[in-house]
Short mmCIF file of C-alpha atoms and ligand atoms in Angstrom, two decimals:
data_model
loop_
_atom_site.label_atom_id
_atom_site.label_comp_id
_atom_site.label_asym_id
_atom_site.label_seq_id
_atom_site.Cartn_x
_atom_site.Cartn_y
_atom_site.Cartn_z
CA MET V 720 44.75 -105.58 -99.34
CA LEU V 721 44.55 -103.00 -96.54
CA PRO V 722 41.27 -101.09 -96.86
CA ALA V 723 41.97 -97.37 -96.79
CA VAL V 724 38.48 -96.65 -95.47
CA ARG V 725 38.84 -98.89 -92.44
CA THR V 726 37.82 -96.24 -89.93
CA SER V 727 34.73 -95.06 -91.79
CA HIS V 728 32.23 -97.55 -90.41
CA PRO V 729 33.66 -100.50 -88.54
CA ILE V 730 30.46 -102.51 -88.27
CA ALA V 731 29.42 -102.36 -91.90
CA SER V 732 32.87 -102.81 -93.34
CA GLN V 733 33.74 -105.65 -90.96
CA CYS V 734 31.20 -108.01 -92.47
CA CYS V 735 32.29 -107.28 -96.00
CA ARG V 736 35.90 -107.70 -95.07
CA LEU V 737 35.39 -111.05 -93.37
CA ALA V 738 33.47 -112.31 -96.38
CA ALA V 739 36.12 -111.01 -98.73
CA ILE V 740 38.89 -112.63 -96.73
CA ALA V 741 37.09 -115.96 -96.73
CA LEU V 742 36.62 -115.77 -100.50
CA LEU V 743 40.15 -114.65 -101.18
CA SER V 744 42.02 -116.92 -98.82
CA GLY V 745 42.67 -119.45 -101.56
CA TRP V 746 44.07 -116.73 -103.75
CA LEU V 747 46.21 -115.41 -100.89
CA CYS V 748 47.84 -118.79 -100.40
CA ALA V 749 48.70 -119.02 -104.06
CA CYS V 750 50.11 -115.55 -103.84
CA SER V 751 52.37 -116.20 -100.87
CA GLY V 752 53.63 -119.41 -102.44
CA SER V 753 55.25 -117.43 -105.22
CA GLY V 754 56.44 -114.77 -102.82
CA ALA V 755 54.54 -112.05 -104.68
CA GLY V 756 53.17 -109.36 -102.40
CA LEU V 757 55.52 -110.25 -99.54
CA ASP V 758 58.68 -108.46 -98.49
CA SER V 759 61.96 -110.11 -97.54
CA SER V 760 60.74 -111.02 -94.05
CA GLY V 761 57.58 -112.60 -95.41
CA GLN V 762 55.34 -109.64 -94.55
CA PRO V 763 52.67 -108.38 -96.92
CA LEU V 764 53.94 -105.31 -98.74
CA SER V 765 50.81 -103.45 -97.70
CA GLY V 766 52.23 -103.36 -94.18
CA SER V 767 54.65 -100.65 -95.14
CA SER V 768 51.94 -98.29 -96.35
CA SER V 769 50.29 -98.00 -92.93
CA GLY V 770 53.31 -98.48 -90.77
CA GLY V 771 55.67 -96.04 -92.37
CA THR V 772 59.22 -97.25 -92.52
CA ILE V 773 59.73 -98.66 -89.02
CA ALA V 774 61.65 -101.91 -89.40
CA LEU V 775 60.29 -104.86 -87.47
CA SER V 776 62.07 -105.26 -84.12
CA ALA V 777 61.28 -106.46 -80.58
CA ASP V 778 59.68 -103.10 -79.80
CA PHE V 779 55.98 -102.45 -79.37
CA ASP V 780 55.70 -99.62 -81.90
CA ALA V 781 57.50 -101.69 -84.54
CA ILE V 782 55.25 -104.71 -83.90
CA GLN V 783 52.17 -102.48 -84.07
CA ALA V 784 53.26 -100.90 -87.35
CA ASN V 785 54.35 -104.13 -89.03
CA VAL V 786 51.94 -106.72 -87.65
CA PHE V 787 48.97 -105.55 -85.58
CA THR V 788 47.90 -102.62 -87.78
CA PRO V 789 48.33 -104.09 -91.27
CA ILE V 790 47.50 -107.74 -90.58
CA CYS V 791 45.44 -108.11 -87.40
CA SER V 792 43.33 -104.95 -87.22
CA VAL V 793 41.69 -105.93 -90.51
CA CYS V 794 39.45 -108.09 -88.30
CA HIS V 795 40.35 -106.99 -84.78
CA ALA V 796 38.78 -103.50 -84.83
CA GLY V 797 35.58 -101.81 -83.78
CA ALA V 798 32.50 -103.18 -82.07
CA THR V 799 32.71 -106.50 -83.88
CA ALA V 800 36.36 -107.16 -82.95
CA PRO V 801 36.62 -110.90 -82.18
CA GLN V 802 36.58 -111.53 -78.40
CA GLY V 803 36.52 -107.75 -77.83
CA LEU V 804 40.20 -107.61 -78.81
CA MET V 805 40.90 -104.46 -80.85
CA LEU V 806 44.43 -104.42 -82.25
CA ASP V 807 44.50 -101.00 -83.90
CA ALA V 808 47.19 -98.64 -82.60
CA SER V 809 45.00 -96.76 -80.14
CA HIS V 810 43.71 -99.90 -78.37
CA SER V 811 46.09 -102.80 -78.74
CA TYR V 812 48.49 -102.23 -75.84
CA ASP V 813 45.75 -101.70 -73.25
CA LEU V 814 43.75 -104.68 -74.47
CA LEU V 815 46.73 -107.04 -74.64
CA VAL V 816 49.15 -106.50 -71.78
CA GLY V 817 47.93 -107.92 -68.48
CA ILE V 818 44.41 -108.59 -69.81
CA PRO V 819 42.87 -112.07 -69.53
CA SER V 820 42.04 -113.90 -72.75
CA THR V 821 38.32 -114.18 -73.45
CA GLU V 822 38.70 -117.69 -74.85
CA VAL V 823 40.82 -119.00 -71.95
CA PRO V 824 40.31 -116.53 -69.07
CA GLY V 825 43.00 -118.19 -66.92
CA ILE V 826 45.71 -116.97 -69.34
CA LEU V 827 46.71 -113.37 -70.01
CA ARG V 828 46.79 -112.24 -73.62
CA VAL V 829 50.28 -110.88 -72.93
CA LYS V 830 52.04 -111.80 -69.68
CA PRO V 831 55.14 -109.59 -69.41
CA GLY V 832 58.28 -111.70 -69.12
CA ASP V 833 56.48 -114.96 -69.91
CA PRO V 834 55.83 -115.51 -73.62
CA SER V 835 54.85 -119.17 -73.35
CA ASN V 836 52.06 -118.25 -70.94
CA SER V 837 50.93 -115.39 -73.17
CA TYR V 838 47.81 -116.35 -75.11
CA ILE V 839 48.73 -114.28 -78.15
CA ILE V 840 51.82 -116.44 -78.72
CA GLN V 841 49.75 -119.62 -78.41
CA LYS V 842 47.33 -118.19 -81.00
CA LEU V 843 50.15 -117.17 -83.36
CA GLU V 844 51.91 -120.53 -83.04
CA GLY V 845 48.63 -122.40 -83.47
CA HIS V 846 48.47 -124.42 -80.24
CA ALA V 847 45.93 -122.43 -78.21
CA ALA V 848 43.29 -124.49 -76.41
CA VAL V 849 40.43 -122.67 -78.17
CA GLY V 850 39.84 -121.47 -81.73
CA ALA V 851 42.15 -121.28 -84.71
CA GLN V 852 45.67 -120.08 -85.47
CA MET V 853 46.03 -116.33 -86.11
CA PRO V 854 45.84 -114.54 -88.47
CA LEU V 855 42.61 -116.46 -89.06
CA GLY V 856 42.42 -118.14 -92.46
CA GLU V 857 45.70 -116.65 -93.65
CA THR V 858 49.29 -117.82 -93.92
CA PRO V 859 50.71 -118.00 -90.36
CA LEU V 860 53.23 -115.30 -89.46
CA PRO V 861 56.83 -116.27 -90.28
CA ALA V 862 58.68 -117.77 -87.30
CA SER V 863 61.07 -114.80 -87.43
CA THR V 864 58.18 -112.39 -86.91
CA ILE V 865 56.76 -114.39 -83.99
CA ALA V 866 60.29 -114.42 -82.50
CA PHE V 867 60.27 -110.60 -82.31
CA ILE V 868 56.94 -110.65 -80.46
CA VAL V 869 58.27 -113.33 -78.10
CA GLN V 870 61.34 -111.18 -77.46
CA TRP V 871 59.21 -108.07 -76.75
CA ILE V 872 57.24 -110.06 -74.16
CA THR V 873 60.43 -111.57 -72.68
CA ASP V 874 61.81 -108.04 -72.33
CA GLY V 875 58.81 -107.04 -70.21
CA ALA V 876 56.27 -106.01 -72.87
CA GLN V 877 57.02 -102.31 -72.52
CA ARG V 878 55.07 -99.57 -74.23
CA GLY V 879 56.74 -98.00 -77.26
CA THR V 880 57.33 -94.61 -75.71
CA PRO V 881 57.22 -94.81 -71.89
CA ALA V 882 58.68 -91.31 -71.45
CA SER V 883 55.90 -89.53 -73.32
CA THR V 884 53.05 -91.48 -71.72
CA MET V 885 54.34 -90.87 -68.19
CA VAL V 886 53.62 -87.15 -68.32
CA ALA V 887 50.25 -87.54 -70.02
CA ARG V 888 47.21 -85.99 -68.37
CA PHE V 889 45.28 -88.53 -66.27
CA ARG V 890 42.39 -89.61 -68.45
CA VAL V 891 40.81 -92.61 -70.18
CA ALA V 892 43.00 -93.69 -73.09
CA ALA V 893 41.15 -96.71 -74.53
CA MET V 894 38.13 -98.87 -73.76
CA ALA V 895 36.57 -102.15 -74.78
CA PRO V 896 33.68 -102.09 -75.42
CA GLU V 897 33.69 -98.53 -76.69
CA ASN V 898 31.07 -95.82 -76.47
CA GLY V 899 28.29 -96.57 -78.95
CA ASP V 900 29.20 -100.21 -79.51
CA VAL V 901 26.41 -102.66 -80.24
CA LEU V 902 27.64 -106.10 -79.23
CA ALA V 903 26.26 -109.39 -80.45
CA VAL V 904 27.85 -111.20 -77.50
CA ALA V 905 27.70 -109.95 -73.90
CA PRO V 906 31.21 -108.92 -72.82
CA ALA V 907 32.67 -111.12 -70.07
CA LEU V 908 35.16 -108.36 -69.30
CA ILE V 909 35.18 -104.58 -69.69
CA VAL V 910 38.62 -103.00 -69.97
CA VAL V 911 39.31 -99.32 -69.33
CA GLY V 912 42.86 -98.22 -70.13
CA PHE V 913 44.14 -94.99 -68.55
CA THR V 914 47.06 -92.77 -69.48
CA ARG V 915 48.71 -93.35 -66.08
CA ALA V 916 49.17 -96.17 -63.60
CA LEU V 917 46.25 -96.48 -61.17
CA ASP V 918 46.23 -96.66 -57.40
CA ALA V 919 44.85 -100.20 -57.11
CA THR V 920 43.58 -99.61 -53.56
CA ARG V 921 41.01 -97.15 -54.91
CA ALA V 922 39.87 -99.22 -57.89
CA ASP V 923 36.63 -100.47 -56.40
CA THR V 924 32.92 -100.39 -57.09
CA ALA V 925 32.59 -96.98 -55.42
CA ALA V 926 34.96 -95.53 -58.01
CA VAL V 927 33.48 -97.23 -61.05
CA ARG V 928 30.02 -98.56 -61.74
CA LEU V 929 28.34 -100.49 -64.49
CA GLU V 930 24.68 -99.53 -64.87
CA ARG V 931 21.90 -100.99 -66.94
CA ILE V 932 19.76 -98.26 -68.47
CA ASP V 933 16.11 -99.10 -68.48
CA ASP V 934 14.54 -96.59 -70.81
CA ALA V 935 10.91 -97.15 -70.00
CA PRO V 936 8.79 -94.45 -71.66
CA GLY V 937 8.86 -91.31 -69.55
CA ALA V 938 11.61 -92.07 -67.05
CA ALA V 939 14.98 -93.58 -67.85
CA THR V 940 16.46 -95.31 -64.83
CA ALA V 941 19.94 -96.65 -64.25
CA ILE V 942 20.25 -99.85 -62.24
CA ALA V 943 23.63 -100.86 -60.84
CA VAL V 944 24.95 -104.18 -62.17
CA ALA V 945 27.09 -106.32 -59.85
CA ILE V 946 30.70 -106.26 -61.00
CA GLN V 947 34.16 -106.93 -59.69
CA ALA V 948 36.70 -104.14 -60.25
CA SER V 949 40.46 -104.59 -60.21
CA VAL V 950 43.66 -103.25 -61.73
CA SER V 951 45.72 -105.59 -63.87
CA THR V 952 48.91 -106.38 -61.97
CA ALA V 953 50.80 -106.73 -65.24
CA ASN V 954 49.46 -103.43 -66.66
CA PRO V 955 48.75 -100.94 -63.87
CA ARG V 956 47.02 -98.61 -66.33
CA ALA V 957 44.30 -101.12 -67.10
CA LEU V 958 41.13 -101.31 -65.01
CA LEU V 959 39.26 -104.61 -65.37
CA LEU V 960 35.51 -104.81 -64.74
CA THR V 961 34.05 -108.29 -64.59
CA PRO V 962 30.25 -108.61 -64.47
CA ARG V 963 29.32 -111.16 -61.80
CA SER V 964 26.80 -112.76 -64.12
CA ARG V 965 26.24 -112.74 -67.86
CA LEU V 966 24.82 -109.38 -69.01
CA PRO V 967 21.34 -109.74 -70.47
CA ALA V 968 20.42 -107.83 -73.64
CA GLY V 969 19.99 -104.13 -72.98
CA HIS V 970 21.72 -100.77 -72.76
CA TYR V 971 24.59 -100.19 -70.35
CA GLN V 972 26.81 -97.37 -69.19
CA VAL V 973 30.18 -97.28 -67.44
CA VAL V 974 30.32 -94.49 -64.88
CA LEU V 975 33.31 -93.08 -62.99
CA SER V 976 32.62 -91.47 -59.63
CA GLY V 977 33.47 -87.79 -59.32
CA LEU V 978 33.33 -87.72 -55.52
CA PRO V 979 36.82 -86.91 -54.25
CA GLY V 980 36.53 -89.57 -51.53
CA ALA V 981 35.57 -92.28 -54.02
CA ALA V 982 37.14 -91.33 -57.36
CA LEU V 983 39.87 -93.35 -59.00
CA SER V 984 43.34 -92.09 -58.36
CA ALA V 985 46.55 -92.28 -60.33
CA ILE V 986 49.51 -93.71 -58.45
CA ASP V 987 50.82 -90.17 -57.88
CA GLY V 988 47.57 -89.18 -56.16
CA GLU V 989 45.86 -87.25 -58.94
CA LEU V 990 42.11 -87.88 -58.81
CA MET V 991 39.86 -88.72 -61.74
CA ILE V 992 37.47 -85.84 -61.08
CA ALA V 993 38.01 -83.68 -64.14
CA ALA V 994 35.17 -82.79 -66.52
CA PRO V 995 32.17 -83.78 -64.42
CA ALA V 996 29.08 -84.76 -66.36
CA ASP V 997 26.37 -84.35 -63.73
CA ALA V 998 25.66 -82.72 -60.37
CA ASN V 999 27.50 -85.47 -58.46
CA GLY V 1000 30.51 -85.07 -60.71
CA ASP V 1001 29.96 -88.57 -62.07
CA ARG V 1002 31.13 -89.15 -65.57
CA ILE V 1003 29.70 -91.60 -68.07
CA ILE V 1004 32.69 -92.79 -70.07
CA ALA V 1005 30.87 -95.19 -72.40
CA ARG V 1006 27.43 -96.45 -73.26
CA PHE V 1007 27.06 -99.71 -75.10
CA THR V 1008 24.31 -102.11 -76.07
CA VAL V 1009 24.14 -105.87 -75.80
CA ALA V 1010 21.90 -106.93 -78.67
CA ALA V 1011 19.14 -109.45 -78.12
CA THR V 1012 20.17 -112.84 -79.44
CA PRO V 1013 17.88 -113.97 -82.28
C1 LIG U 54 40.30 -112.89 -90.70
C2 LIG U 54 40.03 -112.26 -89.42
C3 LIG U 54 41.13 -112.30 -88.36
C4 LIG U 54 42.44 -111.89 -88.51
C5 LIG U 54 43.12 -111.31 -89.73
C6 LIG U 54 43.05 -112.07 -87.21
N1 LIG U 54 42.16 -112.59 -86.33
FE1 LIG U 54 42.52 -113.02 -84.33
N2 LIG U 54 40.63 -113.76 -84.16
C7 LIG U 54 39.69 -113.80 -85.17
C8 LIG U 54 38.52 -114.54 -84.70
C9 LIG U 54 37.25 -114.77 -85.51
C10 LIG U 54 38.80 -114.94 -83.37
C11 LIG U 54 37.91 -115.80 -82.45
C12 LIG U 54 37.87 -117.26 -82.96
C13 LIG U 54 39.18 -118.00 -82.84
O1 LIG U 54 39.92 -117.82 -81.87
O2 LIG U 54 39.50 -118.80 -83.74
C14 LIG U 54 40.13 -114.41 -83.05
C15 LIG U 54 40.75 -114.56 -81.82
C16 LIG U 54 41.99 -114.04 -81.49
C17 LIG U 54 42.60 -114.08 -80.18
C18 LIG U 54 41.98 -114.62 -78.91
C19 LIG U 54 41.48 -113.45 -78.04
C20 LIG U 54 41.07 -113.83 -76.64
O3 LIG U 54 40.90 -112.90 -75.83
O4 LIG U 54 40.85 -115.02 -76.34
C21 LIG U 54 43.84 -113.51 -80.29
C22 LIG U 54 44.88 -113.32 -79.19
C23 LIG U 54 43.99 -113.10 -81.66
N3 LIG U 54 42.86 -113.42 -82.36
C24 LIG U 54 45.13 -112.48 -82.17
C25 LIG U 54 45.28 -112.12 -83.50
C26 LIG U 54 46.50 -111.54 -84.02
C27 LIG U 54 47.73 -111.20 -83.18
C28 LIG U 54 46.30 -111.35 -85.36
C29 LIG U 54 47.29 -110.83 -86.39
C30 LIG U 54 48.52 -111.56 -86.50
C31 LIG U 54 44.95 -111.81 -85.67
N4 LIG U 54 44.37 -112.27 -84.52
C32 LIG U 54 44.37 -111.75 -86.94
C33 LIG U 54 39.80 -113.26 -86.43
C34 LIG U 54 40.97 -112.76 -86.98
#
């Protein structure tokens, strides 16, 4: 069930996969009815091939290995990830914890300590205000599996290995949208996850800019787009950029300032001024395209 080539070309394989899932969903139901292909906790056996042998528990790494990677990232990956939510191991934490839902922006996808006000639980239990129960078109997760995710959120929605990420070099860890993405729908929110907690007082539009690239023949120009910048209070590593109006079709870039007086800072004072990309020290961390709607 789990495609081994998932990382080869997310856009092309996504369409095929969605079609295949739609066609096979009837077969999948028949399959789970007999218990074939499921382990003792009701999980597809394919989960163990990607997740190693970590048993499911109320711990982020275990939930990633047993649920998000094998079941959810089949759809929630790459530029076509529904609602910009990528649930593969390198993105899921930064796009879940403390990040507003796209469907219901007043609710966080994961609100540490508060599972009933965490959108992911509403989606898994099937009573969210918008859209369908997850995993879409498949057998809902067993209640025992959802209970582990509820417990992880109740316990504060910690990262799997806080000790190792605390000493990490200050850099960008994950983004949505990602560099090179071509999006069919303009993102309502851009998320930049860092390896360390940010100094929220410096997370402003001097430190980070969204620019529209107008590549008229001859001279490419970058025009600043009005955004609001803030750090998620529930996930101090996540920088949230909200365009003030819907982004029209075009090419965009996210730029971090390299000026010491303006640059983002980690909570311990380290500045985001490494690896400058141009004379000002500014660094383009991603370019993406919003496709024209047909
Ligand atoms: C077959 C493809 C598919 C699978 C598998 C899938 N999803 Fe989704 N998911 C979608 C689509 C499409 C949407 C948007 C439409 C909707 O909500 O019904 C969505 C929306 C969501 C949202 C709302 C995001 C937001 O910001 O508002 C969450 C949360 C979510 N999914 C979680 C999950 C989780 C957790 C899993 C695994 C247990 C999962 N999904 C598996 C296709 C899928």
